[in-house]
Amino acid sequence: MLFSNLNRNLFFNRLTSEQFDLLVIGGGITGCGIALDAALKGMKVALVEKNDFAFGTSSRSTKLIHGGLRYLKQLELKLVRDVGTERAVVHRNARHLVIPEKMLLPIVQAGTLGELSTSAALLVYDLLAGVKRSEWRTMLNKHETLKAEPLLAGENLLGGGMYFEYRTDDSRLTIEIAKRAAEQGALLLNYIQAEDFIYENGKIFGAKLTDKHTGKSCTIRASTVVNACGPWVDLLRKKDQSLKGKRLQLTKGVHIVFPHSKLPIQQAVYFDVSDGRMIFAIPRSGITYVGTTDTVYNQDIDQPVCTKEDVEYLLAATNKMFSGVHLSMTDVESSWAGLRPLIHEDGKSPSELSRKDEVIVSENGLISIAGGKLTGYRLMAQKTVAIVQQQLGKNFNNTSTKGVQLSGGKFDSEEEFQREKGRMTDYAKTLGINQNLAEEWFYRYGSNMPLLLQNAERLLTGNPASDIVQLAEWQYAIEHEMVLHPTDFLMRRSGKLFFQHRASHQLIPELSKFIAHHLHLNEHQKNLMQTETMAAYQNSVTFN
Ligand code: FAD
């Protein structure tokens, strides 16, 4: 099992006893992308993550693989082209997780864009981003816009533009990249914190680590080190005594989740707010989520929370845009808050700061990367690994990740994807798994779904039918997805804590017991995990 905490001791021993070409610190999408790129090129790679994979910004985004429309407004044309082209690549490599979805852009009186400018902007966007013809924008008059989304408030509405965004599940995308990197030989471990660096002849040569699960400390030796710590990047630059020049400016963005019945929109909408910003309302299996805010953040990086003020801002904007909708604080079923690791620019407001990525190399050789988007993770990885290779001064193969299907994404065409979906959901039915759940699994696990079905089949004897699906999924999470805490599964492998909030609460005691039993944890550890999970559950609905 290449990606399982059942092998934690073995992995930890390898971390401490072997020497690596590259140590990546940070298991968000940026770090995991770098680990995959480097491992594919033949480097010996280790990655450590101080919490769980995707614990940081990579599980707290709007969950869209953008074509980059918002950058058009800031005239970042190259960025629009890069992310647009890249979106198609990410879709091809993870068809189960990156799914085209129509997005409605209502045009309102005194809004950011008028009818002509929206039409022109969306066309420029389609052309620049290389959007395929079948997904080019369509402009709608007021009547057509209301037909597409009857819930829109009609008074100020002039019309709309319909274009395509791709929705994703950010933390699952990160996990599938991590799993693919492990398949390629990289050693990735969660709950390992980098505390400080070690140096040899004035150059960085590894790091001091703490295993947060056992409390053990160790040292890892690596010829190159990449700091992919997202919002925490500057903390590690400080440890390297190299925090000078460019610095991060963190901005917070929150999302709130309603039951779909409270905001029953028919499709995703990207709409204007009176302060000149724009926010998304996105329906997704039984819920609708709305976000995001964009405010300067200077507090605890480990615990960004959604405040009462954040919720009020989003509620006011949503109630104004949709008629007959009177959402209030008590309708919010869950929430998440994330931090954008942006590069500080004097005199710019949070929304004006560039989302471009930036690589900074210290005199000691520490390579730090921050900024960027989920969408551009592969290009960021490519750029960073080129610097790693330069520092190593050795030849590696030049394999590109462009055509590399991620774990769960092993489908060669859309036809094959649809065929496999039919085949696997049909087979699931023979095991008593209903169509909805089978599809949920297919879009979560893609081409890995047969492993879950095998688990379910094995569990058929000796377990009540109602438990089989749950147990099969938990077993997969432990054996193949590096789950160590219940929050790993509920927040970042399945998203249930956000999207099936109430049901997830009931799972906490059983799931804690299951994990403790399979990973041989003692009663004290189990109780701690259970308390931690209850707290995470509460946090997502507490707004101060
Ligand atoms: P992170 O995901 O934060 O990963 C850094 C990791 O480093 C963390 O997991 C952390 O625990 C770990 N770490 C920190 N310190 C240490 C240490 N000492 N030792 C070990 N590990 C450590 N992009 C899009 O493309 N589409 C979107 O829809 C979108 N929406 C967004 C909405 C919001 C509100 C925000 C905030 C961002 C959004 N983004 C979006 C941007 C995107 O989410 C980020 O660019 C991306 O997730 C950053 O990933 P990362 O790996 O660099 O950082």
Tab-separated table of C-alpha atoms and ligand atoms in Angstrom, residues 25-31 48-66 71 170 192-195 228-232 236 251-255 292-293 338-341 369-376 380, ligand 1:
chain	number	residue	atom	x	y	z
A	25	ILE	CA	7.323	20.811	2.311
A	26	GLY	CA	3.540	21.278	2.090
A	27	GLY	CA	0.934	18.828	0.798
A	28	GLY	CA	-1.469	21.222	-0.895
A	29	ILE	CA	-2.046	21.074	-4.643
A	30	THR	CA	1.181	22.988	-5.310
A	31	GLY	CA	3.395	20.629	-3.287
A	48	VAL	CA	5.866	16.147	4.186
A	49	GLU	CA	2.612	17.800	5.213
A	50	LYS	CA	2.107	19.108	8.748
A	51	ASN	CA	-1.610	18.362	8.842
A	52	ASP	CA	-3.518	16.395	6.273
A	53	PHE	CA	-3.028	16.679	2.521
A	54	ALA	CA	-5.051	19.673	1.266
A	55	PHE	CA	-5.534	20.904	4.839
A	56	GLY	CA	-4.757	24.492	3.758
A	57	THR	CA	-6.158	26.530	0.900
A	58	SER	CA	-6.426	23.477	-1.343
A	59	SER	CA	-9.598	22.316	0.436
A	60	ARG	CA	-11.087	25.782	0.957
A	61	SER	CA	-11.455	27.231	-2.520
A	62	THR	CA	-14.511	27.903	-4.689
A	63	LYS	CA	-13.792	24.505	-6.244
A	64	LEU	CA	-13.681	25.667	-9.850
A	65	ILE	CA	-11.129	24.921	-12.489
A	66	HIS	CA	-11.333	28.396	-13.960
A	71	TYR	CA	-8.266	38.048	-14.871
A	170	ASP	CA	-10.210	20.747	-4.731
A	192	ILE	CA	4.817	15.565	9.606
A	193	GLN	CA	5.847	19.144	10.299
A	194	ALA	CA	9.035	20.780	9.021
A	195	GLU	CA	10.437	22.732	11.978
A	228	ALA	CA	5.217	24.883	-0.998
A	229	CYS	CA	3.495	25.940	2.211
A	230	GLY	CA	0.880	28.231	0.672
A	231	PRO	CA	-0.149	30.794	3.320
A	232	TRP	CA	2.652	29.520	5.590
A	236	LEU	CA	9.552	28.899	6.545
A	251	THR	CA	-6.580	37.511	2.037
A	252	LYS	CA	-9.457	35.487	3.404
A	253	GLY	CA	-12.320	34.084	1.374
A	254	VAL	CA	-15.316	32.316	2.881
A	255	HIS	CA	-18.095	30.157	1.473
A	292	THR	CA	-16.504	34.279	-1.715
A	293	THR	CA	-15.407	37.257	0.324
A	338	GLY	CA	-9.556	29.831	3.157
A	339	LEU	CA	-6.523	32.063	2.767
A	340	ARG	CA	-5.113	33.222	-0.548
A	341	PRO	CA	-1.325	33.331	-0.437
A	369	ILE	CA	6.569	28.974	-4.385
A	370	ALA	CA	3.322	30.778	-3.638
A	371	GLY	CA	0.329	32.375	-5.308
A	372	GLY	CA	-1.338	30.849	-8.337
A	373	LYS	CA	-4.512	28.832	-8.670
A	374	LEU	CA	-5.624	25.235	-8.490
A	375	THR	CA	-5.975	25.400	-12.240
A	376	GLY	CA	-2.337	26.211	-12.883
A	380	MET	CA	3.692	25.832	-11.419
B	1	FAD	P1	-2.090	25.095	0.485
B	1	FAD	O1	-3.183	24.308	-0.076
B	1	FAD	O2	-2.419	26.022	1.590
B	1	FAD	O3	-0.992	24.059	0.965
B	1	FAD	C1	0.073	24.389	1.806
B	1	FAD	C2	0.259	23.250	2.788
B	1	FAD	O4	1.482	23.417	3.500
B	1	FAD	C3	-0.836	23.178	3.846
B	1	FAD	O5	-1.556	21.977	3.700
B	1	FAD	C4	-0.087	23.259	5.161
B	1	FAD	O6	-0.643	22.464	6.175
B	1	FAD	C5	1.320	22.828	4.771
B	1	FAD	N1	2.359	23.326	5.663
B	1	FAD	C6	2.492	24.573	6.141
B	1	FAD	N2	3.562	24.671	6.932
B	1	FAD	C7	4.149	23.444	6.954
B	1	FAD	C8	5.290	22.915	7.605
B	1	FAD	N3	6.060	23.655	8.399
B	1	FAD	N4	5.585	21.604	7.417
B	1	FAD	C9	4.805	20.827	6.613
B	1	FAD	N5	3.713	21.295	5.986
B	1	FAD	C10	3.378	22.583	6.137
B	1	FAD	N6	-8.121	28.456	-7.382
B	1	FAD	C11	-8.760	27.947	-8.449
B	1	FAD	O7	-8.120	27.512	-9.398
B	1	FAD	N7	-10.121	27.875	-8.511
B	1	FAD	C12	-10.908	28.367	-7.516
B	1	FAD	O8	-12.135	28.253	-7.570
B	1	FAD	C13	-10.268	28.981	-6.410
B	1	FAD	N8	-11.000	29.518	-5.425
B	1	FAD	C14	-10.392	30.013	-4.323
B	1	FAD	C15	-11.181	30.523	-3.297
B	1	FAD	C16	-10.604	30.953	-2.115
B	1	FAD	C17	-11.470	31.505	-1.010
B	1	FAD	C18	-9.203	30.847	-1.942
B	1	FAD	C19	-8.594	31.254	-0.643
B	1	FAD	C20	-8.394	30.380	-2.975
B	1	FAD	C21	-8.990	29.958	-4.174
B	1	FAD	N9	-8.230	29.459	-5.236
B	1	FAD	C22	-8.841	28.961	-6.347
B	1	FAD	C23	-6.766	29.402	-5.150
B	1	FAD	C24	-6.279	28.004	-4.778
B	1	FAD	O9	-7.139	27.394	-3.853
B	1	FAD	C25	-4.869	28.091	-4.195
B	1	FAD	O10	-4.057	28.766	-5.112
B	1	FAD	C26	-4.233	26.734	-3.943
B	1	FAD	O11	-5.105	25.876	-3.244
B	1	FAD	C27	-2.953	26.924	-3.147
B	1	FAD	O12	-2.405	25.667	-2.898
B	1	FAD	P2	-1.022	25.498	-2.126
B	1	FAD	O13	-0.661	24.083	-2.212
B	1	FAD	O14	-0.048	26.486	-2.649
B	1	FAD	O15	-1.338	25.939	-0.626
